[in-house]
mmCIF file of C-alpha atoms and ligand atoms in Angstrom:
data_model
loop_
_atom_site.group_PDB
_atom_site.id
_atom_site.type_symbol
_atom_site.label_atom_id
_atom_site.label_comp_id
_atom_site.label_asym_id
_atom_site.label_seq_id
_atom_site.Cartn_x
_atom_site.Cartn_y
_atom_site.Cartn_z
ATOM 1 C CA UNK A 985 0.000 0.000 0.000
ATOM 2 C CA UNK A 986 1.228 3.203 -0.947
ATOM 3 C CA UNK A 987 1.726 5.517 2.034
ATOM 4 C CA UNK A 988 -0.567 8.546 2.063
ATOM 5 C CA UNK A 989 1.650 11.228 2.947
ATOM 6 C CA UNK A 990 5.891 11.706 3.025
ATOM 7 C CA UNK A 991 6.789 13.449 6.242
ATOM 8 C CA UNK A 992 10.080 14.714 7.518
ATOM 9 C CA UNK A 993 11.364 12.986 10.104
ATOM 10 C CA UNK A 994 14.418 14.374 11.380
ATOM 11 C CA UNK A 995 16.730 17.564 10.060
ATOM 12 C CA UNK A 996 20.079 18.467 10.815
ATOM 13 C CA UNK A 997 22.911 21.449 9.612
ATOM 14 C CA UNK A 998 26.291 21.883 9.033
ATOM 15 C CA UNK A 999 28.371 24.834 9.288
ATOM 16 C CA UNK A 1000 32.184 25.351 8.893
ATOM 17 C CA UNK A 1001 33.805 26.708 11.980
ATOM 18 C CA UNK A 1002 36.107 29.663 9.916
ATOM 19 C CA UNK A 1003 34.157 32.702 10.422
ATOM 20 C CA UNK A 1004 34.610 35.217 7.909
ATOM 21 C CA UNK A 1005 33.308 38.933 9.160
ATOM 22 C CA UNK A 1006 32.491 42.026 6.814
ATOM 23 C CA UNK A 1007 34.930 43.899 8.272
ATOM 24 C CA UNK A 1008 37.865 41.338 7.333
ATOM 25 C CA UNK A 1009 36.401 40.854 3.703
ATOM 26 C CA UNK A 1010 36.509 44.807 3.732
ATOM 27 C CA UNK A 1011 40.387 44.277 3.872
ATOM 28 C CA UNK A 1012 41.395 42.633 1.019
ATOM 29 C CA UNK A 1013 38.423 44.270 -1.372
ATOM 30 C CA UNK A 1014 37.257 48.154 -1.751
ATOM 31 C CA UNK A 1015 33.642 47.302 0.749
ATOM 32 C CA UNK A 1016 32.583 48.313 4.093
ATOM 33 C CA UNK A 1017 30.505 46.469 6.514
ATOM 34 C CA UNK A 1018 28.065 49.126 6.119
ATOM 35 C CA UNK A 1019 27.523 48.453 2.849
ATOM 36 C CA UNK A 1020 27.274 44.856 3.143
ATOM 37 C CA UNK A 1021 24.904 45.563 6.135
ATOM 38 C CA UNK A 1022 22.835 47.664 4.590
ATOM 39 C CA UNK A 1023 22.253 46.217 1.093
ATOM 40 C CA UNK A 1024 22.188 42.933 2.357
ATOM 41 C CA UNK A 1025 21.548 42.326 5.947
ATOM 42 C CA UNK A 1026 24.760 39.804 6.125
ATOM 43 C CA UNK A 1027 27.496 40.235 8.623
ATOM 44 C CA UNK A 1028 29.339 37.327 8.623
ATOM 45 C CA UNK A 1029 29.716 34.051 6.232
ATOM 46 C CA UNK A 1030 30.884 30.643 6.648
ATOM 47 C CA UNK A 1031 33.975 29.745 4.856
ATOM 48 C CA UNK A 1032 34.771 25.696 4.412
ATOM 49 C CA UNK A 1033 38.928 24.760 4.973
ATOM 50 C CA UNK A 1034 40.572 24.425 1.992
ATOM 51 C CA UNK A 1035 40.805 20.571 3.159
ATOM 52 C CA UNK A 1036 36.877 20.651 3.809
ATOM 53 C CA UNK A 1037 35.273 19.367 0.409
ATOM 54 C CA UNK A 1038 31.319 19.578 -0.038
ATOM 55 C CA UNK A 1039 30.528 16.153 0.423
ATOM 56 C CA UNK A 1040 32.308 16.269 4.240
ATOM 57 C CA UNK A 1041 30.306 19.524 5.051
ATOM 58 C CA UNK A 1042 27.020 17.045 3.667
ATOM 59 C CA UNK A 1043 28.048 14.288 5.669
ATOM 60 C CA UNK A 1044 27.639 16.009 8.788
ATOM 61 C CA UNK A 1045 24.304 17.705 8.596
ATOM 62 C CA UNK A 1046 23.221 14.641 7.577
ATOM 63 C CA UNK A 1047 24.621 12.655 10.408
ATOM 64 C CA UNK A 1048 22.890 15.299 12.436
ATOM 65 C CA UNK A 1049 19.689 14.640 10.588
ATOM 66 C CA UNK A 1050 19.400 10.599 10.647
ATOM 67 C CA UNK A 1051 20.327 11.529 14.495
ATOM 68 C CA UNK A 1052 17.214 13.632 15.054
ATOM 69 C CA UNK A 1053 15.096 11.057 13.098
ATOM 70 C CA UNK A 1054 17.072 8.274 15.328
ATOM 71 C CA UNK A 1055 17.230 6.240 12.260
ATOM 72 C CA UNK A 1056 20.460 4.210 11.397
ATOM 73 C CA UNK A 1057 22.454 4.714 7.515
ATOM 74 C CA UNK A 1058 21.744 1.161 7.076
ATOM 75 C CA UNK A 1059 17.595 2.452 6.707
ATOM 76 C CA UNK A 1060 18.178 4.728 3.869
ATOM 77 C CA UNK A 1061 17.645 3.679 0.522
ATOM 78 C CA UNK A 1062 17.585 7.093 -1.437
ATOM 79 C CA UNK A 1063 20.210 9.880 -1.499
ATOM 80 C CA UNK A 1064 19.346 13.133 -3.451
ATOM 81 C CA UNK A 1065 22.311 16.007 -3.267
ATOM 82 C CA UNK A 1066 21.132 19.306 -4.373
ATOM 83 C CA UNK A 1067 24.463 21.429 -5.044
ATOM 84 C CA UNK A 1068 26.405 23.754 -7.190
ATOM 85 C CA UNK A 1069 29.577 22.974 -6.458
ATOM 86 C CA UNK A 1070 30.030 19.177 -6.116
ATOM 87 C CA UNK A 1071 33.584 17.359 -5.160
ATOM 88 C CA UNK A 1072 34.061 16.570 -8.554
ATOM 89 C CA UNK A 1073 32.296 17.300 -11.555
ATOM 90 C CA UNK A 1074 32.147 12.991 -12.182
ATOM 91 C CA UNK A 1075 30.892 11.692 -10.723
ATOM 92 C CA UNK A 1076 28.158 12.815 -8.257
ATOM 93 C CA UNK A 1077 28.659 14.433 -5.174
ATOM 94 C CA UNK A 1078 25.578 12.159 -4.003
ATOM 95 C CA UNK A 1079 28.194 8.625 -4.395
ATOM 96 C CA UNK A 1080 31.024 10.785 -2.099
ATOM 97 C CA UNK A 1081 28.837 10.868 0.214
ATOM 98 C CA UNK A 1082 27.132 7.703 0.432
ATOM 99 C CA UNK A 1083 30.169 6.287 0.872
ATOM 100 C CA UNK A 1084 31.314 8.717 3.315
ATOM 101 C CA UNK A 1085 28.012 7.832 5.672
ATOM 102 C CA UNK A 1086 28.134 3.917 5.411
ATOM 103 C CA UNK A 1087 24.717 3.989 3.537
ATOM 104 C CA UNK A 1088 24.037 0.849 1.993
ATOM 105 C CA UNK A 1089 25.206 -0.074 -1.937
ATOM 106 C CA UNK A 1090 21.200 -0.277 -3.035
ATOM 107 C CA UNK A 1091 20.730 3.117 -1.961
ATOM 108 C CA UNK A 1092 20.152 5.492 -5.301
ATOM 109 C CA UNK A 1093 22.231 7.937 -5.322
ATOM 110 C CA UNK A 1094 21.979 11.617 -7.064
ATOM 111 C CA UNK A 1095 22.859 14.889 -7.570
ATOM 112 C CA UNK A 1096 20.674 17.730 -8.555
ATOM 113 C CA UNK A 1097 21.284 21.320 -9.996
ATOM 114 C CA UNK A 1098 18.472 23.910 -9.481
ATOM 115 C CA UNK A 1099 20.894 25.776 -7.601
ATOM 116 C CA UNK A 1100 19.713 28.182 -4.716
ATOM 117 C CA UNK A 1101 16.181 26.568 -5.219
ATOM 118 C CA UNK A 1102 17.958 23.178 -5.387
ATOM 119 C CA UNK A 1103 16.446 21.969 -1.800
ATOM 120 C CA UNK A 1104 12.712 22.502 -2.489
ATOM 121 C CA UNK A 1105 13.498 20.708 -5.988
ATOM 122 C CA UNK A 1106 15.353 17.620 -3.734
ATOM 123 C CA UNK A 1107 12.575 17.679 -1.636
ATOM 124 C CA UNK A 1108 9.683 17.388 -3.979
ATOM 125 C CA UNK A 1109 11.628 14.727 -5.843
ATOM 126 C CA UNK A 1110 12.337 12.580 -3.171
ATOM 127 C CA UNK A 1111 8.761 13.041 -1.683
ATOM 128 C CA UNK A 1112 7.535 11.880 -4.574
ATOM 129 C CA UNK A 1113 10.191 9.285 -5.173
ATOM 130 C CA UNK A 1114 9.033 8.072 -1.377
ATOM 131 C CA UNK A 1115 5.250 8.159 -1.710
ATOM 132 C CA UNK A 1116 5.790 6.688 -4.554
ATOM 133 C CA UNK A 1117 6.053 3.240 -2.194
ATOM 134 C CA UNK A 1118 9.182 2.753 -5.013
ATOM 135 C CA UNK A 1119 11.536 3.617 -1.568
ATOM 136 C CA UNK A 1120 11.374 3.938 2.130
ATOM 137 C CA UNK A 1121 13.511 6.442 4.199
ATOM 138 C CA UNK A 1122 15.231 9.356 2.059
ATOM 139 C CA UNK A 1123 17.822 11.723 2.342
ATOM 140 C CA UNK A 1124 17.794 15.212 1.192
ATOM 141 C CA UNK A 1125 20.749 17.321 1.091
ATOM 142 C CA UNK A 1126 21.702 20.949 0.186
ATOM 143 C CA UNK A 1127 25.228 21.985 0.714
ATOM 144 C CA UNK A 1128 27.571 24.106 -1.044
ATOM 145 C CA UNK A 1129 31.661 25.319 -0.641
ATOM 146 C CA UNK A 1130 30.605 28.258 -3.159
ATOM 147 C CA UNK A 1131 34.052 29.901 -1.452
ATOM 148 C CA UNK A 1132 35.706 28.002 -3.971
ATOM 149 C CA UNK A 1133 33.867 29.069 -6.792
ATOM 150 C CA UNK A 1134 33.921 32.938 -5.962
ATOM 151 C CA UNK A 1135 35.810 35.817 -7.426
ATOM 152 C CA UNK A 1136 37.648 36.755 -4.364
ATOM 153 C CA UNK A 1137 38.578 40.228 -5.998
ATOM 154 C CA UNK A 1138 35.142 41.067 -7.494
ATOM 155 C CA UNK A 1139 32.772 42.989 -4.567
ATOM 156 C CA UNK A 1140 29.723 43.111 -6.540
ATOM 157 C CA UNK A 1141 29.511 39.048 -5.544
ATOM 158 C CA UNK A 1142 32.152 37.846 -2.996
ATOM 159 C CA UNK A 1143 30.870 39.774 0.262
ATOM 160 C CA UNK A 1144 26.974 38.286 -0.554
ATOM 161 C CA UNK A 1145 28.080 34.263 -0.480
ATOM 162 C CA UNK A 1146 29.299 31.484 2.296
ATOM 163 C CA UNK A 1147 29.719 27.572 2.728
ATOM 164 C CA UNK A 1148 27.519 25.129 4.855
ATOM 165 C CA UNK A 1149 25.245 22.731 4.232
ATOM 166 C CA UNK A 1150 21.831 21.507 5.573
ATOM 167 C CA UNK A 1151 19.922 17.999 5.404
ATOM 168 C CA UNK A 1152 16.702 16.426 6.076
ATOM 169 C CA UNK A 1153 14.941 12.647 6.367
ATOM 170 C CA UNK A 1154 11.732 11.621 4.160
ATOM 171 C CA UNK A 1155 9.764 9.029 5.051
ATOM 172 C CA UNK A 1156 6.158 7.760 4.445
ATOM 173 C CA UNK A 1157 3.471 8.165 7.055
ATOM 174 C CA UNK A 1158 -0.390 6.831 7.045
ATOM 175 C CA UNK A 1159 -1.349 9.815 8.400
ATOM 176 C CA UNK A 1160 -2.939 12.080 5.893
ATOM 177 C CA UNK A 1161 -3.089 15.447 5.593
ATOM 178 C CA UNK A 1162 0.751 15.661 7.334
ATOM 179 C CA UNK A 1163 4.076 16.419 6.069
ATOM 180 C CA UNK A 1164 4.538 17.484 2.199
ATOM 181 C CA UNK A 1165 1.384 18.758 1.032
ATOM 182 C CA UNK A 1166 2.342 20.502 -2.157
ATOM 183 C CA UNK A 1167 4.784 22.745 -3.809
ATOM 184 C CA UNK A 1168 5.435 24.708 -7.240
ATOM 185 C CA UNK A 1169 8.354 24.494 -9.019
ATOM 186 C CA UNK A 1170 9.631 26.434 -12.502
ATOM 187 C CA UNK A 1171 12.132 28.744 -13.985
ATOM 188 C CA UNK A 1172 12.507 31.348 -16.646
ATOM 189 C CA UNK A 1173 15.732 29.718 -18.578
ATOM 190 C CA UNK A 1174 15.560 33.025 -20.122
ATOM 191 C CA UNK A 1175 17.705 34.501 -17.454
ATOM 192 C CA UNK A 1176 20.524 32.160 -17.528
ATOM 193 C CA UNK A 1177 23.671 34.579 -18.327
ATOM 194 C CA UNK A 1178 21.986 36.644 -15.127
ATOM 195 C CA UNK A 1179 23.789 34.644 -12.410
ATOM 196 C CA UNK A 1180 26.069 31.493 -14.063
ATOM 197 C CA UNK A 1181 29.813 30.245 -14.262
ATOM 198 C CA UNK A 1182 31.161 31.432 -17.953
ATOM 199 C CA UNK A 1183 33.832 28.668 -18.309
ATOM 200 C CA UNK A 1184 34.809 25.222 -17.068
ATOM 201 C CA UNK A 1185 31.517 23.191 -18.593
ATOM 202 C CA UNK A 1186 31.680 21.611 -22.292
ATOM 203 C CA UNK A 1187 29.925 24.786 -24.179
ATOM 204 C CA UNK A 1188 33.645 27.109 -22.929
ATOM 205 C CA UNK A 1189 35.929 24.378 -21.152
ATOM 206 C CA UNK A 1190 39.110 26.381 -19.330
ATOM 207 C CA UNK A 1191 41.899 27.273 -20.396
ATOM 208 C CA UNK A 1192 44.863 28.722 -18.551
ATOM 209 C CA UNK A 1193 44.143 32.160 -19.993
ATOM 210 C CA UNK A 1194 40.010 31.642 -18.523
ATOM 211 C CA UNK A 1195 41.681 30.796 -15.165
ATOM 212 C CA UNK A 1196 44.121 33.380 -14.840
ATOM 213 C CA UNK A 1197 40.670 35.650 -15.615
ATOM 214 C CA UNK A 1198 38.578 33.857 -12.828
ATOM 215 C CA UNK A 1199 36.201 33.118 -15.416
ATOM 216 C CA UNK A 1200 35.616 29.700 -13.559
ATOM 217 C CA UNK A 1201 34.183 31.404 -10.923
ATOM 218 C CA UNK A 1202 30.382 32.998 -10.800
ATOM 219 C CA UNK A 1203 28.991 36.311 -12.418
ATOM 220 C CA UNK A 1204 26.221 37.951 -11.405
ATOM 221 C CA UNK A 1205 24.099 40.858 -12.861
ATOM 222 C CA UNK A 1206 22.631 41.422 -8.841
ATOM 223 C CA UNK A 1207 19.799 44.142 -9.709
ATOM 224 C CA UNK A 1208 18.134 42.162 -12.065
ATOM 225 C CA UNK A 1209 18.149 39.359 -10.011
ATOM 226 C CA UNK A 1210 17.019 41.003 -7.344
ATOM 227 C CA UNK A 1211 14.049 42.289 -9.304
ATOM 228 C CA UNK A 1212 13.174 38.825 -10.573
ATOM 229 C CA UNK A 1213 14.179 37.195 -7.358
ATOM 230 C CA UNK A 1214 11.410 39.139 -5.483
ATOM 231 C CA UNK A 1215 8.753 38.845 -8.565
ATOM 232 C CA UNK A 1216 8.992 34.840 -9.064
ATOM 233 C CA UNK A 1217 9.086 34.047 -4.525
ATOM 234 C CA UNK A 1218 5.991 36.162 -4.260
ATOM 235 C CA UNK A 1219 4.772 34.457 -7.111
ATOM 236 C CA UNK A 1220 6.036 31.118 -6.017
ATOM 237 C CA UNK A 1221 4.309 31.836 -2.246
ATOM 238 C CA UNK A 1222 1.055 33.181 -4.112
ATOM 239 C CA UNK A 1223 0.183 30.490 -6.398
ATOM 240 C CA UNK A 1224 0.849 27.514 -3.788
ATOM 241 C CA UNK A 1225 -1.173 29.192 -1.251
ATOM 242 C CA UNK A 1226 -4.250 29.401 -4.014
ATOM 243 C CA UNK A 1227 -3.634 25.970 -5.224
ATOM 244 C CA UNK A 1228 -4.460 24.897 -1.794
ATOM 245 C CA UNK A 1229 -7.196 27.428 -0.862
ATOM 246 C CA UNK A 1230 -5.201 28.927 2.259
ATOM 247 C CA UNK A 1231 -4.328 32.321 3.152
ATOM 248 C CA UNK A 1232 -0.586 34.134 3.632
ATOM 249 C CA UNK A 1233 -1.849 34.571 7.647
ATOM 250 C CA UNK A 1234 -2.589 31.019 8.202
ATOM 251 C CA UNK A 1235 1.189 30.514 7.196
ATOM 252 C CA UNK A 1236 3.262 29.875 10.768
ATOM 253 C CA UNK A 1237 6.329 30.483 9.542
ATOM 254 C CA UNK A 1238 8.094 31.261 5.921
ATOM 255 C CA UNK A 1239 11.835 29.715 5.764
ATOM 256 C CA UNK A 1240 12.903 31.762 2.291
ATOM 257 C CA UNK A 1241 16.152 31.194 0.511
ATOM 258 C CA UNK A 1242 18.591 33.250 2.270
ATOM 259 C CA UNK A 1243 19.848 35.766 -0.036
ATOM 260 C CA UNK A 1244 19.240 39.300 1.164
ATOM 261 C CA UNK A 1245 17.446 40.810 4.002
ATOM 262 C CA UNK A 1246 15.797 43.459 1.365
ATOM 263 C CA UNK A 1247 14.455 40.458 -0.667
ATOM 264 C CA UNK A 1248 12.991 38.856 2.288
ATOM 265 C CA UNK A 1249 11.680 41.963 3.521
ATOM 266 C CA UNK A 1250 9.863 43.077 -0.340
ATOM 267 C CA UNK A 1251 8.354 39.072 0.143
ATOM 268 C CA UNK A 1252 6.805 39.635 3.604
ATOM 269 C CA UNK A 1253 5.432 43.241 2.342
ATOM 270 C CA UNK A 1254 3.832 41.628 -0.572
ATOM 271 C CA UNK A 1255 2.133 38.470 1.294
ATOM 272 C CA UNK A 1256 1.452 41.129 3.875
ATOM 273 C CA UNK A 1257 2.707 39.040 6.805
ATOM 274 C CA UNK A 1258 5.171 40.560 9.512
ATOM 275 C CA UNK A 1259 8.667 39.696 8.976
ATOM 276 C CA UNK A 1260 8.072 37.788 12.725
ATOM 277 C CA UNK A 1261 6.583 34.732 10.538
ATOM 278 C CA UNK A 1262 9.743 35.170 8.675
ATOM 279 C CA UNK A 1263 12.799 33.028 9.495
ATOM 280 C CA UNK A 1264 15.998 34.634 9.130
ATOM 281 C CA UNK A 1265 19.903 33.693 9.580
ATOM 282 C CA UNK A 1266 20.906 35.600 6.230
ATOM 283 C CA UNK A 1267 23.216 37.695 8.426
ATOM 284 C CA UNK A 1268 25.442 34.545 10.097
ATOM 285 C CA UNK A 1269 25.650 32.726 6.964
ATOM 286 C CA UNK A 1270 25.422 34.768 4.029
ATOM 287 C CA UNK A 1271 23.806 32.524 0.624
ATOM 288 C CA UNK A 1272 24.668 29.680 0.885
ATOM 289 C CA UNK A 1273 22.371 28.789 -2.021
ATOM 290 C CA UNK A 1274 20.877 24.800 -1.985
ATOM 291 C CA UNK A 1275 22.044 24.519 1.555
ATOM 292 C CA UNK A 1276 20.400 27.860 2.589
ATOM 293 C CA UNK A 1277 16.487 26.955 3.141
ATOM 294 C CA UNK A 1278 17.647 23.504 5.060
ATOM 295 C CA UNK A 1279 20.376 25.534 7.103
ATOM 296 C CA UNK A 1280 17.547 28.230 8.368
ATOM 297 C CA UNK A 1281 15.216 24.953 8.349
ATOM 298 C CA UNK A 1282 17.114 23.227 10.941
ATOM 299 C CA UNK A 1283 17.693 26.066 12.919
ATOM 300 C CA UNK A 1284 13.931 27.414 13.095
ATOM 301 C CA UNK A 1285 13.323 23.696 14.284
ATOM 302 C CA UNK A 1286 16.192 23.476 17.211
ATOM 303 C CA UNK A 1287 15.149 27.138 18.203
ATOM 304 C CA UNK A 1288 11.206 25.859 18.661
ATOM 305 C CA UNK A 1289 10.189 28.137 16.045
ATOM 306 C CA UNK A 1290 7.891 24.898 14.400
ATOM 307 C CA UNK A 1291 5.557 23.294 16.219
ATOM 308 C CA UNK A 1292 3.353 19.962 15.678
ATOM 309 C CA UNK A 1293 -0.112 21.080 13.228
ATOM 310 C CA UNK A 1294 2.067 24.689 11.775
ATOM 311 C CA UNK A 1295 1.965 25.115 8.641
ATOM 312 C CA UNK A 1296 5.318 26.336 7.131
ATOM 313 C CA UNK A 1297 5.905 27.821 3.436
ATOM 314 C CA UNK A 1298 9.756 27.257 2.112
ATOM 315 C CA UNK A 1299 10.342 29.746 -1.404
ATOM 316 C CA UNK A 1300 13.302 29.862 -3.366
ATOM 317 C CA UNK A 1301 14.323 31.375 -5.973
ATOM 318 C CA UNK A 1302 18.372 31.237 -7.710
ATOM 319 C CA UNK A 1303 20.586 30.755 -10.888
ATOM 320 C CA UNK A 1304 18.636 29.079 -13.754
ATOM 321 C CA UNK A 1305 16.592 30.978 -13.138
ATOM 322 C CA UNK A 1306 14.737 28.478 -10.924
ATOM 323 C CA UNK A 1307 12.116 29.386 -8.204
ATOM 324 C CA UNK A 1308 10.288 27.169 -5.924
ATOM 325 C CA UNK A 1309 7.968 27.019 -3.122
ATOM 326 C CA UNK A 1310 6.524 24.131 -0.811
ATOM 327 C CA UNK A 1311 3.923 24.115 1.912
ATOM 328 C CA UNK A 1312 4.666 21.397 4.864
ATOM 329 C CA UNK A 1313 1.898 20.521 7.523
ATOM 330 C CA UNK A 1314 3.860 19.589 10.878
HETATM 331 C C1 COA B 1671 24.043 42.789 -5.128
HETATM 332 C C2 COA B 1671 23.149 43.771 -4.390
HETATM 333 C C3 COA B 1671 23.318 43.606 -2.883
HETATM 334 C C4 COA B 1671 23.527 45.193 -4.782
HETATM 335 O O1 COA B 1671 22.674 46.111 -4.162
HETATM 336 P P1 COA B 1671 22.152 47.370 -4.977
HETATM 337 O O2 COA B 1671 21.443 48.227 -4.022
HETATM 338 O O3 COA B 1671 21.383 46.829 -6.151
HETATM 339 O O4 COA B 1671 23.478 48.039 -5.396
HETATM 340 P P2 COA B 1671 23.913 48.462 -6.873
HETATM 341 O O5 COA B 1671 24.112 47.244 -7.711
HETATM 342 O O6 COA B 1671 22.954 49.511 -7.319
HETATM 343 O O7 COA B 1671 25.297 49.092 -6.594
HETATM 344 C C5 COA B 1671 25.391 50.350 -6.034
HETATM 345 C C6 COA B 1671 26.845 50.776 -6.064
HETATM 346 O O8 COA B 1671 27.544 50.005 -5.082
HETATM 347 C C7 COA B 1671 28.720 49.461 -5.673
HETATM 348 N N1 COA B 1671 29.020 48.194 -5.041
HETATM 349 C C8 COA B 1671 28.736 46.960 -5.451
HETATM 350 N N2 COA B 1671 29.191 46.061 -4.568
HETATM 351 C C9 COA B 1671 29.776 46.760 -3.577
HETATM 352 C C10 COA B 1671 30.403 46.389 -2.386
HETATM 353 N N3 COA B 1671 30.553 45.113 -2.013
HETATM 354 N N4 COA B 1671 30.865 47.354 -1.582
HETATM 355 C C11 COA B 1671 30.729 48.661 -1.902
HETATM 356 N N5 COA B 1671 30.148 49.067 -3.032
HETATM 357 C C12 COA B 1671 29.657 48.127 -3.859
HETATM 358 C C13 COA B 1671 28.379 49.296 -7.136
HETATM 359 O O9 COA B 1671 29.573 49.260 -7.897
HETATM 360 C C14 COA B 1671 27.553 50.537 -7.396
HETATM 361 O O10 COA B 1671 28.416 51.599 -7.609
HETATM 362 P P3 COA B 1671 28.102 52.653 -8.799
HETATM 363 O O11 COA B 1671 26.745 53.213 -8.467
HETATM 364 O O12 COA B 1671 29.229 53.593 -8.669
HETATM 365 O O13 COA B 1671 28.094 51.836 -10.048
HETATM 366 C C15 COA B 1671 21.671 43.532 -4.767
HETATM 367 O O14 COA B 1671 21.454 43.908 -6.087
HETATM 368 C C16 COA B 1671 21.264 42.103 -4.592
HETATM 369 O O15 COA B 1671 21.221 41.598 -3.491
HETATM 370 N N6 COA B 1671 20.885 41.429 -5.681
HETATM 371 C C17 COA B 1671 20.428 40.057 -5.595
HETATM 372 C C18 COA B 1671 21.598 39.176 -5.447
HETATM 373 C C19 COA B 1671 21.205 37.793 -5.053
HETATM 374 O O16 COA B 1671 20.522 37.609 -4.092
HETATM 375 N N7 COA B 1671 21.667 36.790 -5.791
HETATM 376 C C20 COA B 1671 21.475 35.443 -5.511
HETATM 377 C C21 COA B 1671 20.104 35.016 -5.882
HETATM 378 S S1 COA B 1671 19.895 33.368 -5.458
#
């Protein structure tokens, strides 16, 4: 019998311990932490050791979250990794870190690229993957070491990005009416040269001369995406609340993707719910794009912002452009 709702049952974050301030960053590149502060609400990132690859930082949020679900590696038979910035290009981050975690050899094993929505994505695949009765306990992981994939001497992008990672446990549950109860997913692939890596893929591969220009690291055009960013969340929160016949105020608590304060702050204008309902750890972390919304995730949890019945709205939006939102019933 197919199990009538997928429910998560344990979550758990990851953090590296190097803190990196605005007022350090504002020492090796022409910024201020006033600037920072005030056009993006971030103080301080996370920044991985250069011995601290993406599938380590994964490993231990999701050690954290099988912990919190008090559920063994040996009961997980689905992995899905949503990331940017992988180990290796080949193969998938997702095999790393099976490996890494002792899960079992018939667990499938994946990564996924919808990059700061990349989570909700993960989630609604492996929800579905889960109720499909086709697997029974999955993992769901968004983590990212975007330090190494940053233009250290460009200020327009470096002081707005950090490294962590964040990871949650699906399972199926007879209860209806719990856990994931629906979510809306898309992108405009329209806006692609907006926020992308120019070289290093099989359309520009590197050369020495792309290297030497950083050209393997991202570009951003951030007012644009800021305008869209705010346009397709509010969107995003708007059309999933409709779908489902329920209104912004009966929302307990929004965990958005954690890219700027001001974007956060335009979404809870426009739903016309107090930025209280809002979580927010944009200024400890930075973006940390696919591991953002299960960083702040975990955290609301631990800090007894969710409670059993609540009703909680996740929206995304990031490079693709993808944007996603998903309503789960506690
Ligand atoms: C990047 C962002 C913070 C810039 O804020 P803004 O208010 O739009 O600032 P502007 O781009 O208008 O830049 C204003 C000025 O500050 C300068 N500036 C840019 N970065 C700076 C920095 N780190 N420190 C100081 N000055 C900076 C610009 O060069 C510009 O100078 P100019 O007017 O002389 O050309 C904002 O556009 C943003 O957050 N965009 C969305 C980014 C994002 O979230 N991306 C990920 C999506 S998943």
């Amino acid at each position: 019998m197919l199990p009538r709702s997928t429910v998560i049952l344990g979550t758990g974050s990851y953090a590296p311990e190097r803190v990196l301030t605005n007022v350090e960053l504002a020492q090796t590149v022409d910024t201020s932490d006033e600037w920072i502060r005030t056009r993006s609400g971030i103080r301080e990132r996370r920044i991985a050791a250069p011995d601290e690859q993406t599938s380590d930082m994964a490993v231990q949020a999701a050690r954290r979250a099988l912990e919190d679900a008090k559920l063994q590696p040996s009961d997980i038979d689905l992995l899905v990794v949503a990331t940017v910035t992988p180990d290796l290009i080949m193969p998938a981050a997702a095999c790393i870190i099976q490996h890494k975690l002792g899960l079992p050899t018939n667990t499938a094993c994946f990564d996924l690229n919808a990059a700061c929505s990349g989570f909700v994505y993960g989630l609604d695949t492996a929800c579905a993957m889960v109720g499909s009765g086709r697997y029974r306990k999955a993992l769901v992981i968004g983590v990212e070491k975007l330090s190494a994939v940053t233009d250290w001497q460009d200020r327009t992008t470096c002081v707005l990005f950090g490294d962590g990672a964040g990871a949650v446990v699906i399972g199926g549950s007879d209860e209806a009416g719990r856990g994931l109860i629906g979510t809306r997913l898309g992108a405009y692939g329209d806006g692609v040269d907006l926020l992308y890596i120019p070289r290093g893929g099989t359309a520009a591969p590197a050369t020495a001369e792309s290297i030497a220009n950083r050209d393997h690291c991202f570009r951003m055009k951030g007012k644009e995406v800021f305008k869209l960013a705010v346009r397709a969340m509010d969107e995003a929160a708007r059309d999933i609340l409709e779908q489902h016949g329920l209104r912004a105020d009966q929302i307990s608590l929004v965990i958005p993707h954690q890219a700027n304060l001001r974007i956060i702050e335009a979404i809870s204008q426009y739903l016309e719910l107090p930025m209280e309902r809002f979580f927010v750890n944009v200024d400890r972390y930075g973006n940390t794009s696919a591991a953002s919304i299960p960083l702040a995730l975990d955290e609301a949890r631990r800090a007894g912002r969710i409670a059993p019945g609540d009703l909680t709205l996740l929206v995304a939006f990031g490079a693709g452009l993808t944007y996603g939102s998903a309503l789960i019933r506690w």
